[in-house]
Coordinates of C-alpha atoms and ligand atoms in Angstrom, one line a residue:
Chain A
X218 CA 36.1 26.6 24.2
X219 CA 33.2 25.4 26.3
X220 CA 31.3 27.1 29.1
X221 CA 30.0 23.8 30.4
X222 CA 32.1 21.0 29.0
X223 CA 30.3 18.2 30.7
X224 CA 26.9 19.2 29.3
X225 CA 28.0 20.3 25.9
X226 CA 30.1 17.3 25.1
X227 CA 27.9 14.7 26.9
X228 CA 27.9 11.3 25.0
X229 CA 24.7 10.9 23.1
X230 CA 23.5 7.9 25.1
X231 CA 23.9 9.7 28.4
X232 CA 22.3 12.8 26.8
X233 CA 19.3 10.9 25.8
X234 CA 18.8 9.4 29.2
X235 CA 18.9 12.9 30.7
X236 CA 16.4 14.1 28.1
X237 CA 14.0 11.3 28.9
X238 CA 14.0 11.9 32.6
X239 CA 13.5 15.6 32.0
X240 CA 10.8 15.1 29.4
X241 CA 8.9 12.8 31.8
X242 CA 9.2 15.3 34.6
X243 CA 8.1 18.2 32.3
X244 CA 5.0 16.4 31.0
X245 CA 4.1 15.5 34.6
X246 CA 4.4 19.0 35.8
X247 CA 2.6 20.5 32.8
X248 CA -0.2 18.0 33.3
X249 CA -0.6 18.7 37.0
X250 CA -0.3 22.5 36.9
X251 CA -1.5 23.7 33.6
X252 CA -5.2 23.2 32.7
X253 CA -4.4 23.8 29.0
X254 CA -2.1 20.8 28.8
X255 CA -4.2 18.6 31.0
X256 CA -7.2 19.1 28.8
X257 CA -5.1 18.6 25.6
X258 CA -3.7 15.3 26.9
X259 CA -7.0 14.1 28.3
X260 CA -8.6 14.7 24.9
X261 CA -6.0 12.4 23.3
X262 CA -6.4 9.9 26.2
X263 CA -2.7 10.2 27.2
X264 CA -1.4 10.2 30.7
X265 CA 2.1 11.5 31.7
X266 CA 3.1 7.8 32.5
X267 CA 2.6 6.9 28.8
X268 CA 5.9 8.7 28.0
X269 CA 8.3 5.8 28.3
X270 CA 10.8 6.7 25.6
X271 CA 11.9 9.8 23.7
X272 CA 10.0 8.8 20.7
X273 CA 6.8 8.8 22.7
X274 CA 6.9 12.6 22.4
X275 CA 5.1 12.2 19.1
X276 CA 1.9 11.2 21.1
X277 CA 1.8 14.6 22.7
X278 CA -0.2 17.4 21.2
X279 CA 1.4 20.4 19.5
X280 CA 1.4 23.8 21.0
X281 CA 1.0 26.8 18.7
X282 CA 1.4 30.5 18.9
X283 CA -2.4 30.8 18.8
X284 CA -2.5 28.7 22.0
X285 CA -0.3 31.3 23.7
X286 CA -2.8 34.0 22.6
X287 CA -5.8 32.0 23.7
X288 CA -4.4 31.4 27.1
X289 CA -3.1 34.9 27.6
X290 CA -2.0 36.1 30.1
X291 CA -1.4 33.4 32.7
X292 CA -2.8 30.2 31.1
X293 CA 0.5 28.5 30.5
X294 CA 2.1 29.3 33.8
X295 CA 3.0 26.2 35.8
X296 CA 4.2 27.7 39.1
X297 CA 2.5 30.0 41.6
X298 CA 2.9 33.6 40.4
X299 CA 4.8 34.6 43.5
X300 CA 7.7 32.4 42.2
X301 CA 7.9 34.4 38.9
X302 CA 10.7 36.9 39.0
X303 CA 10.6 38.2 35.4
X304 CA 8.0 38.5 32.5
X305 CA 8.9 39.2 28.9
X306 CA 6.6 39.8 26.0
X307 CA 6.9 39.5 22.2
X308 CA 6.6 42.6 20.1
X309 CA 3.3 41.2 18.7
X310 CA 2.3 43.7 16.0
X311 CA -1.3 42.6 16.0
X312 CA -3.5 41.4 18.8
X313 CA -2.3 40.1 22.1
X314 CA 1.4 39.7 22.9
X315 CA 3.0 36.4 23.8
X316 CA 4.1 36.6 27.4
X317 CA 6.9 34.5 28.9
X318 CA 7.5 33.9 32.6
X319 CA 10.7 33.0 34.4
X320 CA 11.5 31.8 37.9
X321 CA 15.0 32.6 39.3
X322 CA 16.1 29.2 38.3
X323 CA 14.9 29.8 34.7
X324 CA 16.9 33.0 34.6
X325 CA 19.9 31.2 35.8
X326 CA 19.6 28.5 33.2
X327 CA 19.0 31.1 30.5
X328 CA 22.1 33.0 31.5
X329 CA 24.1 29.8 31.4
X330 CA 22.8 29.0 27.9
X331 CA 23.8 32.4 26.7
X332 CA 27.2 32.0 28.4
X333 CA 27.6 28.9 26.4
X334 CA 26.7 30.8 23.2
X335 CA 29.3 33.5 23.9
X336 CA 32.0 31.2 25.1
X337 CA 31.6 29.3 21.8
X338 CA 32.5 32.6 20.2
X339 CA 35.5 32.8 22.5
X340 CA 34.2 35.7 24.5
X341 CA 35.8 35.8 27.9
X342 CA 36.6 38.0 30.9
X343 CA 38.5 41.0 29.6
X344 CA 36.3 41.4 26.5
X345 CA 34.0 44.3 26.1
X346 CA 30.7 43.4 24.4
X347 CA 28.3 46.0 23.0
X348 CA 24.8 44.8 23.3
X349 CA 22.7 46.5 20.7
X350 CA 19.7 44.2 21.0
X351 CA 16.7 46.2 22.2
X352 CA 16.4 46.3 25.9
X353 CA 12.9 45.9 27.3
X354 CA 10.1 43.4 26.8
X355 CA 12.1 41.8 23.9
X356 CA 14.1 38.9 25.2
X357 CA 17.2 39.8 23.1
X358 CA 18.5 42.6 25.3
X359 CA 18.4 41.1 28.7
X360 CA 19.1 37.6 27.5
X361 CA 22.4 38.6 25.8
X362 CA 23.2 40.9 28.7
X363 CA 22.9 38.2 31.4
X364 CA 24.9 35.7 29.4
X365 CA 27.8 38.1 28.7
X366 CA 27.8 39.2 32.3
X367 CA 28.0 35.6 33.5
X368 CA 31.0 35.0 31.3
X369 CA 32.6 38.0 33.0
X370 CA 32.8 40.3 30.0
X371 CA 32.1 44.0 30.3
X372 CA 28.7 44.8 28.9
X373 CA 27.9 48.1 27.1
X374 CA 24.1 48.1 27.2
X375 CA 23.7 50.4 24.2
X376 CA 20.4 48.9 23.1
X377 CA 19.3 49.3 19.5
X378 CA 19.3 52.6 17.6
X379 CA 21.5 55.7 17.3
X380 CA 24.0 54.1 15.0
X381 CA 26.5 57.0 15.2
X382 CA 26.8 56.7 18.9
X383 CA 27.1 52.9 18.6
X384 CA 30.1 53.5 16.3
X385 CA 31.6 56.1 18.6
X386 CA 31.4 53.7 21.6
X387 CA 32.8 50.7 19.6
X388 CA 35.8 52.8 18.7
X389 CA 36.4 54.8 21.8
X390 CA 35.9 51.9 24.3
X391 CA 37.8 49.3 22.2
X392 CA 34.7 47.1 22.0
X393 CA 35.7 43.5 21.0
X394 CA 32.3 41.9 20.5
X395 CA 28.9 42.9 19.2
X396 CA 25.4 41.5 19.8
X397 CA 22.4 42.6 17.8
X398 CA 20.1 41.6 14.9
X399 CA 22.0 40.9 11.6
X400 CA 20.1 43.7 9.9
X401 CA 21.2 46.2 12.6
X402 CA 24.8 45.0 12.2
X403 CA 24.6 45.9 8.6
X404 CA 23.2 49.3 9.5
X405 CA 26.1 49.9 11.8
X406 CA 28.5 49.0 9.1
X407 CA 26.8 51.1 6.6
X408 CA 26.6 54.1 8.9
X409 CA 30.3 53.7 9.5
X410 CA 31.0 53.8 5.8
X411 CA 28.8 56.9 5.4
X412 CA 30.9 58.6 8.1
X413 CA 34.1 57.5 6.4
X414 CA 35.0 55.0 9.1
X415 CA 35.9 51.5 8.1
X416 CA 35.1 49.5 11.2
X417 CA 36.8 46.5 9.8
X418 CA 40.1 48.4 10.1
X419 CA 39.5 50.9 12.9
X420 CA 37.7 48.8 15.5
X421 CA 38.8 46.0 17.7
X422 CA 35.7 44.0 17.0
X423 CA 36.4 40.3 16.8
X424 CA 33.2 38.4 17.1
X425 CA 29.5 39.1 16.8
X426 CA 26.4 37.2 18.0
X427 CA 23.6 37.9 15.6
X428 CA 20.0 36.6 16.0
X429 CA 16.3 37.2 16.2
X430 CA 16.2 37.3 12.4
X431 CA 17.3 34.9 9.7
X432 CA 20.7 35.7 8.4
X433 CA 21.7 34.1 5.1
X434 CA 25.2 33.1 4.3
X435 CA 25.9 36.0 1.9
X436 CA 24.5 38.4 4.5
X437 CA 26.8 37.0 7.0
X438 CA 29.7 37.6 4.7
X439 CA 28.7 41.2 4.2
X440 CA 28.5 41.7 7.9
X441 CA 31.9 40.1 8.4
X442 CA 33.4 42.2 5.7
X443 CA 32.1 45.6 6.9
X444 CA 32.7 45.0 10.6
X445 CA 35.8 42.9 10.5
X446 CA 34.6 40.2 12.9
X447 CA 33.5 36.6 12.9
X448 CA 29.7 36.6 12.8
X449 CA 28.0 33.8 14.7
X450 CA 24.3 33.0 14.2
X451 CA 22.3 32.5 17.3
X452 CA 18.7 31.4 17.7
X453 CA 15.9 31.6 20.2
X454 CA 12.3 32.5 20.7
X455 CA 10.3 34.1 23.4
X456 CA 7.8 31.2 23.6
X457 CA 10.6 28.8 24.4
X458 CA 13.1 30.9 26.3
X459 CA 14.6 33.8 24.3
X460 CA 18.1 33.7 22.7
X461 CA 20.3 30.8 23.7
X462 CA 18.2 27.9 22.3
X463 CA 20.8 27.3 19.5
X464 CA 24.0 28.8 18.4
X465 CA 26.9 28.4 16.0
X466 CA 30.4 27.4 17.1
X467 CA 33.5 28.8 15.4
X468 CA 33.1 26.3 12.6
X469 CA 30.0 28.2 11.4
X470 CA 28.4 25.1 10.1
X471 CA 25.0 24.8 11.6
X472 CA 23.6 25.8 15.0
X473 CA 24.1 23.5 18.0
X474 CA 20.8 23.1 19.8
X475 CA 21.0 23.0 23.6
X476 CA 19.6 19.5 23.7
X477 CA 20.0 19.1 27.4
X478 CA 17.4 21.8 27.7
X479 CA 15.2 21.3 24.6
X480 CA 13.9 18.2 22.8
X481 CA 14.2 18.8 19.1
X482 CA 11.9 17.5 16.3
X483 CA 11.6 18.4 12.6
X484 CA 8.2 17.8 11.2
X485 CA 6.4 18.1 7.9
X486 CA 4.4 21.3 8.4
X487 CA 1.5 19.9 6.4
X488 CA 1.1 16.4 7.9
X489 CA 2.7 17.0 11.3
X490 CA 4.8 13.8 10.8
X491 CA 8.4 13.6 12.0
X492 CA 11.1 13.9 9.4
X493 CA 14.5 12.2 9.3
X494 CA 17.7 14.2 9.7
X495 CA 18.7 16.1 6.6
X496 CA 15.1 16.8 5.5
X497 CA 13.8 20.3 5.5
X498 CA 10.8 20.9 7.8
X499 CA 9.3 22.8 10.7
X500 CA 11.3 22.9 13.9
X501 CA 9.3 21.7 16.9
X502 CA 10.7 22.2 20.4
X503 CA 9.8 20.9 23.8
X504 CA 11.4 22.5 26.9
X505 CA 13.1 20.0 29.2
X506 CA 14.2 22.2 32.1
X507 CA 11.8 25.1 32.5
X508 CA 9.9 25.8 35.7
X509 CA 7.6 28.8 35.1
X510 CA 6.5 28.0 31.6
X511 CA 7.1 24.5 30.3
X512 CA 6.1 24.2 26.7
X513 CA 5.3 20.9 24.9
X514 CA 6.0 20.5 21.2
X515 CA 6.0 24.1 20.2
X516 CA 5.6 24.7 16.5
X517 CA 8.2 27.3 15.8
X518 CA 7.1 27.8 12.2
X519 CA 10.8 28.0 11.4
X520 CA 12.0 25.9 8.5
X521 CA 15.3 24.0 9.1
X522 CA 16.9 20.7 8.7
X523 CA 19.2 18.8 11.0
X524 CA 22.8 17.8 10.2
X525 CA 23.2 14.1 10.4
X526 CA 27.0 14.2 11.1
X527 CA 28.9 15.4 14.2
X528 CA 30.8 18.7 14.6
X529 CA 34.6 18.8 14.8
X530 CA 34.2 21.2 17.8
X531 CA 33.4 18.3 20.1
X532 CA 29.9 19.4 21.0
X533 CA 27.6 16.4 20.9
X534 CA 24.4 18.5 20.5
X535 CA 22.8 18.2 17.1
X536 CA 23.1 21.1 14.7
X537 CA 20.4 22.6 12.6
X538 CA 20.8 24.7 9.4
X539 CA 20.2 28.4 9.5
X540 CA 16.6 29.2 9.4
X541 CA 15.8 28.9 5.7
X542 CA 12.3 30.3 5.9
X543 CA 9.1 30.6 8.0
X544 CA 6.1 28.5 7.4
X545 CA 4.1 31.7 7.6
X546 CA 6.5 33.8 5.5
X547 CA 6.2 31.3 2.8
X548 CA 4.6 33.0 -0.2
X549 CA 2.8 30.9 -2.7
X550 CA 3.2 32.6 -6.0
X551 CA 1.6 31.0 -9.1
X552 CA 1.5 27.7 -7.1
X553 CA 5.2 27.8 -6.2
X554 CA 6.5 28.0 -2.6
X555 CA 8.8 31.1 -2.3
X556 CA 10.8 32.0 0.8
X557 CA 12.1 35.5 1.1
X558 CA 15.4 34.0 2.3
X559 CA 15.8 32.4 -1.2
X560 CA 15.4 35.8 -2.8
X561 CA 17.9 37.3 -0.5
X562 CA 20.4 34.6 -1.3
X563 CA 20.0 35.2 -5.0
X564 CA 20.4 38.9 -4.6
X565 CA 23.5 38.7 -2.6
X566 CA 25.2 36.6 -5.3
X567 CA 25.0 39.6 -7.7
X568 CA 27.6 42.3 -7.5
X569 CA 26.5 45.9 -7.7
X570 CA 23.5 45.6 -5.4
X571 CA 23.0 46.9 -1.8
X572 CA 21.8 44.3 0.7
X573 CA 18.4 45.8 1.0
X574 CA 15.4 44.7 -0.9
X575 CA 11.6 44.6 -0.9
X576 CA 9.4 41.9 -2.2
X577 CA 6.1 42.9 -3.6
X578 CA 3.5 40.4 -4.6
X579 CA 0.5 41.6 -6.6
X580 CA -2.2 40.1 -8.7
X581 CA -2.5 41.3 -12.3
X582 CA -5.6 40.0 -13.9
X583 CA -5.7 36.6 -12.0
X584 CA -2.0 36.1 -12.3
X585 CA 0.4 36.5 -9.4
X586 CA 3.2 38.9 -10.1
X587 CA 6.4 38.8 -8.0
X588 CA 8.3 42.0 -8.0
X589 CA 11.6 42.4 -6.3
X590 CA 12.8 46.0 -5.6
X591 CA 16.5 46.2 -5.0
X592 CA 18.9 49.1 -4.4
X593 CA 21.6 49.8 -7.0
X594 CA 25.0 50.3 -5.4
X595 CA 26.4 53.7 -6.1
X596 CA 29.7 52.1 -7.3
X597 CA 28.3 50.6 -10.4
X598 CA 26.3 53.6 -11.5
X599 CA 27.8 55.6 -14.4
X600 CA 26.3 57.7 -17.1
X601 CA 25.1 54.7 -19.1
X602 CA 21.9 52.7 -19.2
X603 CA 23.4 49.5 -20.5
X604 CA 25.3 48.4 -17.3
X605 CA 22.1 48.9 -15.3
X606 CA 20.1 46.9 -17.7
X607 CA 22.7 44.1 -17.7
X608 CA 22.5 44.2 -13.9
X609 CA 18.7 43.9 -14.0
X610 CA 18.9 41.0 -16.3
X611 CA 21.5 39.2 -14.1
X612 CA 19.2 39.7 -11.0
X613 CA 16.3 38.3 -12.9
X614 CA 18.2 35.3 -14.0
X615 CA 19.5 34.5 -10.5
X616 CA 16.0 34.8 -9.2
X617 CA 14.5 32.6 -11.8
X618 CA 17.1 30.0 -11.3
X619 CA 16.4 29.9 -7.6
X620 CA 12.7 30.2 -7.6
X621 CA 11.8 28.6 -10.9
X622 CA 9.3 31.4 -11.7
X623 CA 9.5 34.6 -13.7
X624 CA 10.0 37.7 -11.6
X625 CA 10.0 41.4 -12.3
X626 CA 13.0 43.3 -11.0
X627 CA 13.0 47.0 -10.2
X628 CA 16.2 48.9 -9.5
X629 CA 15.7 51.7 -7.0
X630 CA 18.0 54.4 -5.7
X631 CA 20.3 53.5 -2.9
X632 CA 19.1 54.4 0.5
X633 CA 15.4 54.5 -0.4
X634 CA 14.2 51.1 0.8
X635 CA 13.2 51.0 4.5
X636 CA 15.9 50.0 6.9
X637 CA 14.7 48.1 9.8
X638 CA 16.3 48.3 13.2
X639 CA 14.4 45.3 14.5
X640 CA 12.8 42.5 12.5
X641 CA 13.0 43.4 8.8
X642 CA 9.8 43.8 7.0
X643 CA 10.6 42.7 3.5
X644 CA 7.3 41.5 2.0
X645 CA 4.4 43.5 0.8
X646 CA 1.6 41.2 -0.3
X647 CA -1.0 43.2 -2.2
X648 CA -3.0 40.3 -3.4
X649 CA -5.6 40.3 -0.6
X650 CA -6.0 44.0 -0.2
X651 CA -8.9 44.0 -2.6
X652 CA -10.7 41.3 -0.6
X653 CA -10.6 43.1 2.7
Chain B
X859 CA 35.8 69.6 -41.3
X860 CA 37.5 70.2 -38.0
X861 CA 35.4 71.6 -35.1
X862 CA 36.4 73.2 -31.8
X863 CA 36.3 70.2 -29.4
X864 CA 37.0 70.1 -25.7
X865 CA 36.7 67.6 -22.8
X866 CA 34.3 68.5 -20.1
X867 CA 32.7 66.9 -17.1
X868 CA 29.0 66.0 -17.1
X869 CA 26.9 65.0 -14.1
X870 CA 24.7 62.0 -14.4
X871 CA 22.0 61.1 -11.9
X872 CA 20.1 57.8 -11.4
X873 CA 16.4 58.4 -11.1
X874 CA 13.7 55.9 -10.2
X875 CA 10.7 56.0 -12.3
X876 CA 8.3 57.6 -10.0
X877 CA 6.3 60.8 -10.4
X878 CA 8.0 63.9 -9.0
X879 CA 11.5 62.5 -8.7
X880 CA 12.8 64.6 -11.6
X881 CA 11.2 67.7 -10.1
X882 CA 12.8 67.0 -6.8
X883 CA 16.2 66.8 -8.4
X884 CA 15.7 70.0 -10.4
X885 CA 14.5 71.8 -7.2
X886 CA 17.8 70.8 -5.5
X887 CA 19.7 72.6 -8.2
X888 CA 17.4 75.5 -8.2
X889 CA 17.7 76.0 -4.5
X890 CA 21.4 76.2 -4.8
X891 CA 21.2 78.6 -7.8
X892 CA 22.8 76.1 -10.1
X893 CA 22.1 76.6 -13.8
X894 CA 21.8 73.8 -16.2
X895 CA 23.8 74.3 -19.4
X896 CA 22.8 71.1 -21.2
X897 CA 20.6 68.2 -20.3
X898 CA 19.2 64.9 -21.5
X899 CA 17.0 62.2 -20.0
X900 CA 17.5 58.6 -21.0
X901 CA 15.0 56.2 -19.8
X902 CA 14.7 52.4 -19.3
X903 CA 11.3 50.9 -18.3
X904 CA 11.9 51.3 -14.6
X905 CA 14.5 54.0 -14.2
X906 CA 16.1 56.9 -15.9
X907 CA 19.4 58.6 -16.1
X908 CA 19.7 62.3 -16.3
X909 CA 22.8 63.7 -17.9
X910 CA 23.6 67.4 -17.5
X911 CA 26.4 69.9 -18.0
X912 CA 26.6 72.2 -15.0
X913 CA 28.9 75.2 -14.4
X914 CA 30.8 73.2 -11.7
X915 CA 30.2 69.5 -11.9
X916 CA 32.0 68.6 -8.7
X917 CA 29.8 71.0 -6.8
X918 CA 26.8 69.6 -8.6
X919 CA 27.6 66.1 -7.6
X920 CA 28.2 67.1 -4.0
X921 CA 24.9 69.0 -3.8
X922 CA 23.0 66.1 -5.3
X923 CA 24.6 63.6 -3.0
X924 CA 23.7 65.6 0.1
X925 CA 20.1 65.6 -1.1
X926 CA 20.2 61.8 -1.3
X927 CA 20.6 61.4 -5.1
X928 CA 22.9 58.9 -6.8
X929 CA 25.1 61.1 -8.9
X930 CA 28.4 60.8 -10.5
X931 CA 30.5 62.9 -12.9
X932 CA 32.0 61.5 -16.1
X933 CA 34.0 62.9 -19.0
X934 CA 32.4 63.7 -22.3
X935 CA 33.3 65.8 -25.3
X936 CA 31.8 69.2 -26.0
X937 CA 31.8 70.1 -29.7
X938 CA 30.8 73.3 -31.4
X939 CA 29.1 72.7 -34.6
X940 CA 27.9 75.2 -37.3
X941 CA 24.1 75.7 -36.9
X942 CA 23.1 74.7 -40.4
X943 CA 21.7 71.6 -42.2
X944 CA 24.3 68.9 -42.2
X945 CA 26.4 70.7 -39.6
X946 CA 26.3 67.7 -37.2
X947 CA 27.0 65.2 -39.9
X948 CA 30.1 67.0 -41.2
X949 CA 31.7 67.9 -37.9
X950 CA 30.7 65.0 -35.6
X951 CA 29.0 62.0 -37.1
X952 CA 31.1 61.5 -40.2
X953 CA 34.5 62.0 -38.6
X954 CA 33.6 59.6 -35.8
X955 CA 32.2 56.9 -38.1
X956 CA 35.3 57.2 -40.4
X957 CA 37.4 56.6 -37.3
X958 CA 35.3 53.6 -36.5
X959 CA 34.0 55.0 -33.3
X960 CA 30.4 54.5 -31.9
X961 CA 28.5 57.4 -30.5
X962 CA 27.0 56.2 -27.2
X963 CA 24.7 59.2 -26.9
X964 CA 24.6 62.8 -28.0
X965 CA 22.6 65.8 -26.7
X966 CA 22.5 69.5 -27.4
X967 CA 23.4 72.5 -25.2
X968 CA 20.9 75.3 -24.6
X969 CA 23.3 78.1 -24.7
X970 CA 25.1 78.4 -28.0
X971 CA 26.7 81.5 -29.6
X972 CA 24.8 82.9 -32.6
X973 CA 25.1 80.7 -35.7
X974 CA 26.6 77.9 -33.6
X975 CA 25.3 74.8 -31.9
X976 CA 27.0 73.0 -29.0
X977 CA 26.6 69.3 -28.6
X978 CA 27.7 66.9 -25.9
X979 CA 29.0 63.6 -27.3
X980 CA 29.9 60.4 -25.4
X981 CA 32.2 57.9 -27.1
X982 CA 33.8 55.1 -25.2
X983 CA 37.3 56.0 -26.4
X984 CA 37.5 59.7 -25.7
X985 CA 41.1 60.2 -26.8
X986 CA 40.5 58.6 -30.2
X987 CA 37.3 60.6 -30.6
X988 CA 38.9 63.9 -29.7
X989 CA 41.6 63.2 -32.3
X990 CA 39.1 62.3 -35.0
X991 CA 37.1 65.4 -34.4
X992 CA 40.1 67.7 -34.3
X993 CA 41.2 66.4 -37.7
X994 CA 37.6 66.5 -39.1
Ligands
ZN1145 ZN1 30.4 22.8 16.6

């Protein structure tokens, strides 16, 4: 099922000509209206007319999160402020937030992109979707809201939090679809279990749209099992748009990037050089259809790779893997690159654990120590030490085989690790505490 | 030598190794006026397991669950042994070893009758152990 069949199944050749026209137009407008881009292009001796093919994008400078901060609040806006009808901001824990600006046309495009996402999950008029993304400055809440409303579904704007009430509404209203972060989906499922309610059996939930955080394959399975729905991964970021940049179809094999709206590159985060399909690197996005805040070559810091083959669903847009890490989440432990997502994958392969964990990196007399705290599931606990020690050993072996380094495993009581209702904070790095 | 043996429920609790956690657990029992009849603490490097005999193990598990502890009740054997040198060997260790049964763990109760000791014994095959002890 498509929302916009013509766009979503456009032949590659036609798609690329649309992309080139839109790229040229975007660069031109950015150059004319945004001093930041004009200066950046001038410094490299590039004029908008130099963009003659899609591969010329590599001549353009990158834009980073720091650039958003440095130009805060209005430095990247390309239209007169009286044309802006909405402003979102990132949750930025430190320093200045990242602000995003939208004209009415931008909001319309955004709603369409989210309508495509939800139609790919077979959401339609007659469905009831509970939107448990946080409403407010965060793009998740209103982004999902507008898309679902455009599709014609009934939206329950429950926002995040108060899991018991979420469950009550899901059951009493006969909610068929859920939108929230994957970690919050797990919290809802877990709360249901605590209340003695198996949502997989007692609810009408059929599909879920989960984003704003990485969601590994085993985590997806966990969500699907406890909620009894098909969990689709969606992707987006405030700097570029919000949710709707990429999404899975019912095949659940990679996320289709909305290429008519974004130009996609995968680069080597060290050298900045473009990588061929199939290779893991940093996702770089250029907006092709945004008025208020066009963005050139934004370095997302998300690690992905692109699928070289086409998808049986008929969409011609390229697919990327789930986010397998963040360039800035990457921990270097004893010289080895470690992504928290790898740890999560390893943990979820072991039976007898809860899907909550904490990574602690410390330095013990010049040597980095990686310690993983993980909750023991109540089911495997008995009166004996041996099964727990076996479990601990199994976890350590899984981690070692994935990471290639020795790790310490600590079993903790279920329910004791911090549950996050937004972006999960999984890593505590104690190594530089001493230096500060 | 045969000894009075019976099956009872014990409560075991998973405890993280962190200061104060055992105290918190004991407080929960104290607040509900639950007396501990027997207790042992087994520890691995990072965690421990407390095993206890309580007057009512189902109530004990419930109370501990409510307080956020991971607790479970399991079956063990309670054996009365004569309180004298060799008492434990004659009535428990020897009969079990003759029957080819391994003792997983054993701990003593705090409230025996005069001249008696009461021990809690865990063996994987409780039926076989009960038989072996009854024969002596
Ligand atoms: Zn597809």
